[in-house]
């Protein structure tokens, strides 16, 4: 099985993995990246894309 897993195109792969884990009775949490919060960290480069589908 193949999924795009490029920046800003990860949602399909994440959905697939989350569904597979839920089917196996794992608890799954989805956490969106908050660019405003991580943007101030010294190890983070400025974002050049939105994190809407990350």
JSON list of N, CA and C in Angstrom, two decimals:
[
{"chain": "A", "resi": 1, "resn": "UNK", "atom": "N", "xyz": [0.85, -1.16, 0.00]},
{"chain": "A", "resi": 1, "resn": "UNK", "atom": "CA", "xyz": [0.00, 0.00, 0.00]},
{"chain": "A", "resi": 1, "resn": "UNK", "atom": "C", "xyz": [0.89, 1.23, 0.00]},
{"chain": "A", "resi": 2, "resn": "UNK", "atom": "N", "xyz": [0.54, 2.23, -0.77]},
{"chain": "A", "resi": 2, "resn": "UNK", "atom": "CA", "xyz": [1.33, 3.45, -0.84]},
{"chain": "A", "resi": 2, "resn": "UNK", "atom": "C", "xyz": [0.43, 4.66, -0.59]},
{"chain": "A", "resi": 3, "resn": "UNK", "atom": "N", "xyz": [1.00, 5.59, 0.11]},
{"chain": "A", "resi": 3, "resn": "UNK", "atom": "CA", "xyz": [0.33, 6.86, 0.37]},
{"chain": "A", "resi": 3, "resn": "UNK", "atom": "C", "xyz": [1.34, 7.97, 0.18]},
{"chain": "A", "resi": 4, "resn": "UNK", "atom": "N", "xyz": [0.87, 9.10, -0.30]},
{"chain": "A", "resi": 4, "resn": "UNK", "atom": "CA", "xyz": [1.73, 10.27, -0.29]},
{"chain": "A", "resi": 4, "resn": "UNK", "atom": "C", "xyz": [2.02, 10.62, 1.16]},
{"chain": "A", "resi": 5, "resn": "UNK", "atom": "N", "xyz": [3.23, 10.93, 1.46]},
{"chain": "A", "resi": 5, "resn": "UNK", "atom": "CA", "xyz": [3.57, 11.37, 2.80]},
{"chain": "A", "resi": 5, "resn": "UNK", "atom": "C", "xyz": [4.56, 12.51, 2.68]},
{"chain": "A", "resi": 6, "resn": "UNK", "atom": "N", "xyz": [4.19, 13.45, 1.86]},
{"chain": "A", "resi": 6, "resn": "UNK", "atom": "CA", "xyz": [5.00, 14.64, 1.66]},
{"chain": "A", "resi": 6, "resn": "UNK", "atom": "C", "xyz": [4.44, 15.77, 2.50]},
{"chain": "A", "resi": 7, "resn": "UNK", "atom": "N", "xyz": [5.24, 16.78, 2.72]},
{"chain": "A", "resi": 7, "resn": "UNK", "atom": "CA", "xyz": [4.77, 17.91, 3.52]},
{"chain": "A", "resi": 7, "resn": "UNK", "atom": "C", "xyz": [3.43, 18.41, 3.00]},
{"chain": "A", "resi": 8, "resn": "UNK", "atom": "N", "xyz": [2.53, 18.54, 3.91]},
{"chain": "A", "resi": 8, "resn": "UNK", "atom": "CA", "xyz": [1.17, 19.04, 3.64]},
{"chain": "A", "resi": 8, "resn": "UNK", "atom": "C", "xyz": [0.30, 18.04, 2.90]},
{"chain": "A", "resi": 9, "resn": "UNK", "atom": "N", "xyz": [0.72, 16.79, 2.82]},
{"chain": "A", "resi": 9, "resn": "UNK", "atom": "CA", "xyz": [-0.04, 15.77, 2.11]},
{"chain": "A", "resi": 9, "resn": "UNK", "atom": "C", "xyz": [-0.03, 14.45, 2.89]},
{"chain": "A", "resi": 10, "resn": "UNK", "atom": "N", "xyz": [-0.04, 14.57, 4.23]},
{"chain": "A", "resi": 10, "resn": "UNK", "atom": "CA", "xyz": [0.10, 13.39, 5.07]},
{"chain": "A", "resi": 10, "resn": "UNK", "atom": "C", "xyz": [-1.22, 12.81, 5.55]},
{"chain": "A", "resi": 11, "resn": "UNK", "atom": "N", "xyz": [-2.30, 13.51, 5.36]},
{"chain": "A", "resi": 11, "resn": "UNK", "atom": "CA", "xyz": [-3.58, 13.13, 5.99]},
{"chain": "A", "resi": 11, "resn": "UNK", "atom": "C", "xyz": [-4.05, 11.73, 5.58]},
{"chain": "A", "resi": 12, "resn": "UNK", "atom": "N", "xyz": [-3.90, 11.36, 4.33]},
{"chain": "A", "resi": 12, "resn": "UNK", "atom": "CA", "xyz": [-4.34, 10.04, 3.88]},
{"chain": "A", "resi": 12, "resn": "UNK", "atom": "C", "xyz": [-3.61, 8.91, 4.59]},
{"chain": "A", "resi": 13, "resn": "UNK", "atom": "N", "xyz": [-2.30, 9.04, 4.72]},
{"chain": "A", "resi": 13, "resn": "UNK", "atom": "CA", "xyz": [-1.51, 8.03, 5.43]},
{"chain": "A", "resi": 13, "resn": "UNK", "atom": "C", "xyz": [-1.87, 8.00, 6.91]},
{"chain": "A", "resi": 14, "resn": "UNK", "atom": "N", "xyz": [-2.06, 9.17, 7.50]},
{"chain": "A", "resi": 14, "resn": "UNK", "atom": "CA", "xyz": [-2.44, 9.24, 8.91]},
{"chain": "A", "resi": 14, "resn": "UNK", "atom": "C", "xyz": [-3.81, 8.60, 9.13]},
{"chain": "A", "resi": 15, "resn": "UNK", "atom": "N", "xyz": [-4.76, 8.86, 8.25]},
{"chain": "A", "resi": 15, "resn": "UNK", "atom": "CA", "xyz": [-6.10, 8.27, 8.38]},
{"chain": "A", "resi": 15, "resn": "UNK", "atom": "C", "xyz": [-6.03, 6.75, 8.29]},
{"chain": "A", "resi": 16, "resn": "UNK", "atom": "N", "xyz": [-5.24, 6.24, 7.35]},
{"chain": "A", "resi": 16, "resn": "UNK", "atom": "CA", "xyz": [-5.10, 4.80, 7.18]},
{"chain": "A", "resi": 16, "resn": "UNK", "atom": "C", "xyz": [-4.52, 4.14, 8.43]},
{"chain": "A", "resi": 17, "resn": "UNK", "atom": "N", "xyz": [-3.44, 4.70, 8.95]},
{"chain": "A", "resi": 17, "resn": "UNK", "atom": "CA", "xyz": [-2.80, 4.14, 10.15]},
{"chain": "A", "resi": 17, "resn": "UNK", "atom": "C", "xyz": [-3.74, 4.23, 11.35]},
{"chain": "A", "resi": 18, "resn": "UNK", "atom": "N", "xyz": [-4.40, 5.36, 11.52]},
{"chain": "A", "resi": 18, "resn": "UNK", "atom": "CA", "xyz": [-5.32, 5.53, 12.65]},
{"chain": "A", "resi": 18, "resn": "UNK", "atom": "C", "xyz": [-6.44, 4.49, 12.58]},
{"chain": "A", "resi": 19, "resn": "UNK", "atom": "N", "xyz": [-7.02, 4.28, 11.41]},
{"chain": "A", "resi": 19, "resn": "UNK", "atom": "CA", "xyz": [-8.10, 3.29, 11.27]},
{"chain": "A", "resi": 19, "resn": "UNK", "atom": "C", "xyz": [-7.59, 1.88, 11.57]},
{"chain": "A", "resi": 20, "resn": "UNK", "atom": "N", "xyz": [-6.39, 1.55, 11.10]},
{"chain": "A", "resi": 20, "resn": "UNK", "atom": "CA", "xyz": [-5.83, 0.21, 11.35]},
{"chain": "A", "resi": 20, "resn": "UNK", "atom": "C", "xyz": [-5.58, 0.00, 12.84]},
{"chain": "A", "resi": 21, "resn": "UNK", "atom": "N", "xyz": [-5.10, 1.01, 13.52]},
{"chain": "A", "resi": 21, "resn": "UNK", "atom": "CA", "xyz": [-4.86, 0.89, 14.96]},
{"chain": "A", "resi": 21, "resn": "UNK", "atom": "C", "xyz": [-6.17, 0.79, 15.74]},
{"chain": "A", "resi": 22, "resn": "UNK", "atom": "N", "xyz": [-7.17, 1.61, 15.37]},
{"chain": "A", "resi": 22, "resn": "UNK", "atom": "CA", "xyz": [-8.47, 1.55, 16.03]},
{"chain": "A", "resi": 22, "resn": "UNK", "atom": "C", "xyz": [-9.11, 0.17, 15.85]},
{"chain": "A", "resi": 23, "resn": "UNK", "atom": "N", "xyz": [-8.97, -0.40, 14.65]},
{"chain": "A", "resi": 23, "resn": "UNK", "atom": "CA", "xyz": [-9.51, -1.73, 14.37]},
{"chain": "A", "resi": 23, "resn": "UNK", "atom": "C", "xyz": [-8.89, -2.77, 15.29]},
{"chain": "A", "resi": 24, "resn": "UNK", "atom": "N", "xyz": [-7.67, -2.51, 15.74]},
{"chain": "A", "resi": 24, "resn": "UNK", "atom": "CA", "xyz": [-6.96, -3.43, 16.63]},
{"chain": "A", "resi": 24, "resn": "UNK", "atom": "C", "xyz": [-7.10, -3.01, 18.09]},
{"chain": "A", "resi": 25, "resn": "UNK", "atom": "N", "xyz": [-8.08, -2.16, 18.37]},
{"chain": "A", "resi": 25, "resn": "UNK", "atom": "CA", "xyz": [-8.45, -1.72, 19.73]},
{"chain": "A", "resi": 25, "resn": "UNK", "atom": "C", "xyz": [-7.45, -0.79, 20.40]},
{"chain": "A", "resi": 26, "resn": "UNK", "atom": "N", "xyz": [-6.61, -0.11, 19.61]},
{"chain": "A", "resi": 26, "resn": "UNK", "atom": "CA", "xyz": [-5.73, 0.91, 20.18]},
{"chain": "A", "resi": 26, "resn": "UNK", "atom": "C", "xyz": [-6.49, 2.22, 20.30]},
{"chain": "A", "resi": 27, "resn": "UNK", "atom": "N", "xyz": [-6.17, 3.00, 21.32]},
{"chain": "A", "resi": 27, "resn": "UNK", "atom": "CA", "xyz": [-6.68, 4.36, 21.41]},
{"chain": "A", "resi": 27, "resn": "UNK", "atom": "C", "xyz": [-5.83, 5.23, 20.51]},
{"chain": "A", "resi": 28, "resn": "UNK", "atom": "N", "xyz": [-6.46, 6.06, 19.71]},
{"chain": "A", "resi": 28, "resn": "UNK", "atom": "CA", "xyz": [-5.74, 6.91, 18.77]},
{"chain": "A", "resi": 28, "resn": "UNK", "atom": "C", "xyz": [-6.13, 8.36, 19.01]},
{"chain": "A", "resi": 29, "resn": "UNK", "atom": "N", "xyz": [-5.13, 9.21, 19.14]},
{"chain": "A", "resi": 29, "resn": "UNK", "atom": "CA", "xyz": [-5.36, 10.65, 19.28]},
{"chain": "A", "resi": 29, "resn": "UNK", "atom": "C", "xyz": [-4.75, 11.34, 18.07]},
{"chain": "A", "resi": 30, "resn": "UNK", "atom": "N", "xyz": [-5.48, 12.28, 17.53]},
{"chain": "A", "resi": 30, "resn": "UNK", "atom": "CA", "xyz": [-4.95, 13.08, 16.42]},
{"chain": "A", "resi": 30, "resn": "UNK", "atom": "C", "xyz": [-4.66, 14.47, 16.98]},
{"chain": "A", "resi": 31, "resn": "UNK", "atom": "N", "xyz": [-3.46, 14.94, 16.78]},
{"chain": "A", "resi": 31, "resn": "UNK", "atom": "CA", "xyz": [-3.05, 16.24, 17.29]},
{"chain": "A", "resi": 31, "resn": "UNK", "atom": "C", "xyz": [-2.57, 17.07, 16.11]},
{"chain": "A", "resi": 32, "resn": "UNK", "atom": "N", "xyz": [-3.18, 18.20, 15.90]},
{"chain": "A", "resi": 32, "resn": "UNK", "atom": "CA", "xyz": [-2.77, 19.07, 14.81]},
{"chain": "A", "resi": 32, "resn": "UNK", "atom": "C", "xyz": [-1.52, 19.85, 15.22]},
{"chain": "A", "resi": 33, "resn": "UNK", "atom": "N", "xyz": [-0.67, 20.10, 14.26]},
{"chain": "A", "resi": 33, "resn": "UNK", "atom": "CA", "xyz": [0.51, 20.92, 14.49]},
{"chain": "A", "resi": 33, "resn": "UNK", "atom": "C", "xyz": [0.08, 22.37, 14.62]},
{"chain": "A", "resi": 34, "resn": "UNK", "atom": "N", "xyz": [0.51, 23.01, 15.68]},
{"chain": "A", "resi": 34, "resn": "UNK", "atom": "CA", "xyz": [0.19, 24.42, 15.90]},
{"chain": "A", "resi": 34, "resn": "UNK", "atom": "C", "xyz": [1.42, 25.23, 15.51]},
{"chain": "A", "resi": 35, "resn": "UNK", "atom": "N", "xyz": [1.44, 25.71, 14.29]},
{"chain": "A", "resi": 35, "resn": "UNK", "atom": "CA", "xyz": [2.60, 26.43, 13.76]},
{"chain": "A", "resi": 35, "resn": "UNK", "atom": "C", "xyz": [2.94, 27.64, 14.60]},
{"chain": "A", "resi": 36, "resn": "UNK", "atom": "N", "xyz": [1.95, 28.31, 15.17]},
{"chain": "A", "resi": 36, "resn": "UNK", "atom": "CA", "xyz": [2.22, 29.49, 16.00]},
{"chain": "A", "resi": 36, "resn": "UNK", "atom": "C", "xyz": [2.99, 29.11, 17.26]},
{"chain": "A", "resi": 37, "resn": "UNK", "atom": "N", "xyz": [2.68, 27.95, 17.83]},
{"chain": "A", "resi": 37, "resn": "UNK", "atom": "CA", "xyz": [3.36, 27.53, 19.06]},
{"chain": "A", "resi": 37, "resn": "UNK", "atom": "C", "xyz": [4.77, 27.03, 18.79]},
{"chain": "A", "resi": 38, "resn": "UNK", "atom": "N", "xyz": [4.96, 26.27, 17.72]},
{"chain": "A", "resi": 38, "resn": "UNK", "atom": "CA", "xyz": [6.30, 25.73, 17.47]},
{"chain": "A", "resi": 38, "resn": "UNK", "atom": "C", "xyz": [7.20, 26.72, 16.76]},
{"chain": "A", "resi": 39, "resn": "UNK", "atom": "N", "xyz": [6.61, 27.73, 16.16]},
{"chain": "A", "resi": 39, "resn": "UNK", "atom": "CA", "xyz": [7.37, 28.70, 15.39]},
{"chain": "A", "resi": 39, "resn": "UNK", "atom": "C", "xyz": [8.38, 29.50, 16.18]},
{"chain": "A", "resi": 40, "resn": "UNK", "atom": "N", "xyz": [8.23, 29.54, 17.48]},
{"chain": "A", "resi": 40, "resn": "UNK", "atom": "CA", "xyz": [9.13, 30.31, 18.33]},
{"chain": "A", "resi": 40, "resn": "UNK", "atom": "C", "xyz": [10.27, 29.47, 18.87]},
{"chain": "A", "resi": 41, "resn": "UNK", "atom": "N", "xyz": [10.27, 28.18, 18.62]},
{"chain": "A", "resi": 41, "resn": "UNK", "atom": "CA", "xyz": [11.33, 27.30, 19.12]},
{"chain": "A", "resi": 41, "resn": "UNK", "atom": "C", "xyz": [12.60, 27.52, 18.29]},
{"chain": "A", "resi": 42, "resn": "UNK", "atom": "N", "xyz": [13.74, 27.53, 18.94]},
{"chain": "A", "resi": 42, "resn": "UNK", "atom": "CA", "xyz": [14.99, 27.84, 18.26]},
{"chain": "A", "resi": 42, "resn": "UNK", "atom": "C", "xyz": [15.40, 26.78, 17.22]},
{"chain": "A", "resi": 43, "resn": "UNK", "atom": "N", "xyz": [14.87, 25.57, 17.32]},
{"chain": "A", "resi": 43, "resn": "UNK", "atom": "CA", "xyz": [15.24, 24.51, 16.38]},
{"chain": "A", "resi": 43, "resn": "UNK", "atom": "C", "xyz": [14.32, 24.43, 15.16]},
{"chain": "A", "resi": 44, "resn": "UNK", "atom": "N", "xyz": [13.33, 25.29, 15.08]},
{"chain": "A", "resi": 44, "resn": "UNK", "atom": "CA", "xyz": [12.34, 25.24, 13.99]},
{"chain": "A", "resi": 44, "resn": "UNK", "atom": "C", "xyz": [12.65, 26.31, 12.95]},
{"chain": "A", "resi": 45, "resn": "UNK", "atom": "N", "xyz": [12.70, 25.91, 11.71]},
{"chain": "A", "resi": 45, "resn": "UNK", "atom": "CA", "xyz": [12.84, 26.87, 10.61]},
{"chain": "A", "resi": 45, "resn": "UNK", "atom": "C", "xyz": [11.46, 27.43, 10.29]},
{"chain": "A", "resi": 46, "resn": "UNK", "atom": "N", "xyz": [11.39, 28.61, 9.73]},
{"chain": "A", "resi": 46, "resn": "UNK", "atom": "CA", "xyz": [10.08, 29.17, 9.38]},
{"chain": "A", "resi": 46, "resn": "UNK", "atom": "C", "xyz": [9.32, 28.23, 8.43]},
{"chain": "A", "resi": 47, "resn": "UNK", "atom": "N", "xyz": [8.04, 28.09, 8.67]},
{"chain": "A", "resi": 47, "resn": "UNK", "atom": "CA", "xyz": [7.19, 27.23, 7.84]},
{"chain": "A", "resi": 47, "resn": "UNK", "atom": "C", "xyz": [6.95, 27.89, 6.49]},
{"chain": "A", "resi": 48, "resn": "UNK", "atom": "N", "xyz": [7.03, 27.09, 5.44]},
{"chain": "A", "resi": 48, "resn": "UNK", "atom": "CA", "xyz": [6.74, 27.61, 4.10]},
{"chain": "A", "resi": 48, "resn": "UNK", "atom": "C", "xyz": [5.43, 27.04, 3.57]},
{"chain": "A", "resi": 49, "resn": "UNK", "atom": "N", "xyz": [4.74, 26.27, 4.40]},
{"chain": "A", "resi": 49, "resn": "UNK", "atom": "CA", "xyz": [3.46, 25.67, 4.00]},
{"chain": "A", "resi": 49, "resn": "UNK", "atom": "C", "xyz": [2.54, 25.65, 5.21]},
{"chain": "A", "resi": 50, "resn": "UNK", "atom": "N", "xyz": [1.24, 25.61, 4.96]},
{"chain": "A", "resi": 50, "resn": "UNK", "atom": "CA", "xyz": [0.28, 25.50, 6.04]},
{"chain": "A", "resi": 50, "resn": "UNK", "atom": "C", "xyz": [0.32, 24.09, 6.62]},
{"chain": "A", "resi": 51, "resn": "UNK", "atom": "N", "xyz": [-0.05, 23.95, 7.86]},
{"chain": "A", "resi": 51, "resn": "UNK", "atom": "CA", "xyz": [-0.08, 22.64, 8.51]},
{"chain": "A", "resi": 51, "resn": "UNK", "atom": "C", "xyz": [-1.50, 22.08, 8.60]},
{"chain": "A", "resi": 52, "resn": "UNK", "atom": "N", "xyz": [-2.39, 22.53, 7.74]},
{"chain": "A", "resi": 52, "resn": "UNK", "atom": "CA", "xyz": [-3.80, 22.14, 7.81]},
{"chain": "A", "resi": 52, "resn": "UNK", "atom": "C", "xyz": [-4.02, 20.64, 7.70]},
{"chain": "A", "resi": 53, "resn": "UNK", "atom": "N", "xyz": [-3.23, 19.93, 6.90]},
{"chain": "A", "resi": 53, "resn": "UNK", "atom": "CA", "xyz": [-3.41, 18.50, 6.70]},
{"chain": "A", "resi": 53, "resn": "UNK", "atom": "C", "xyz": [-2.28, 17.68, 7.31]},
{"chain": "A", "resi": 54, "resn": "UNK", "atom": "N", "xyz": [-1.65, 18.25, 8.32]},
{"chain": "A", "resi": 54, "resn": "UNK", "atom": "CA", "xyz": [-0.53, 17.53, 8.94]},
{"chain": "A", "resi": 54, "resn": "UNK", "atom": "C", "xyz": [-0.97, 16.83, 10.20]}
]
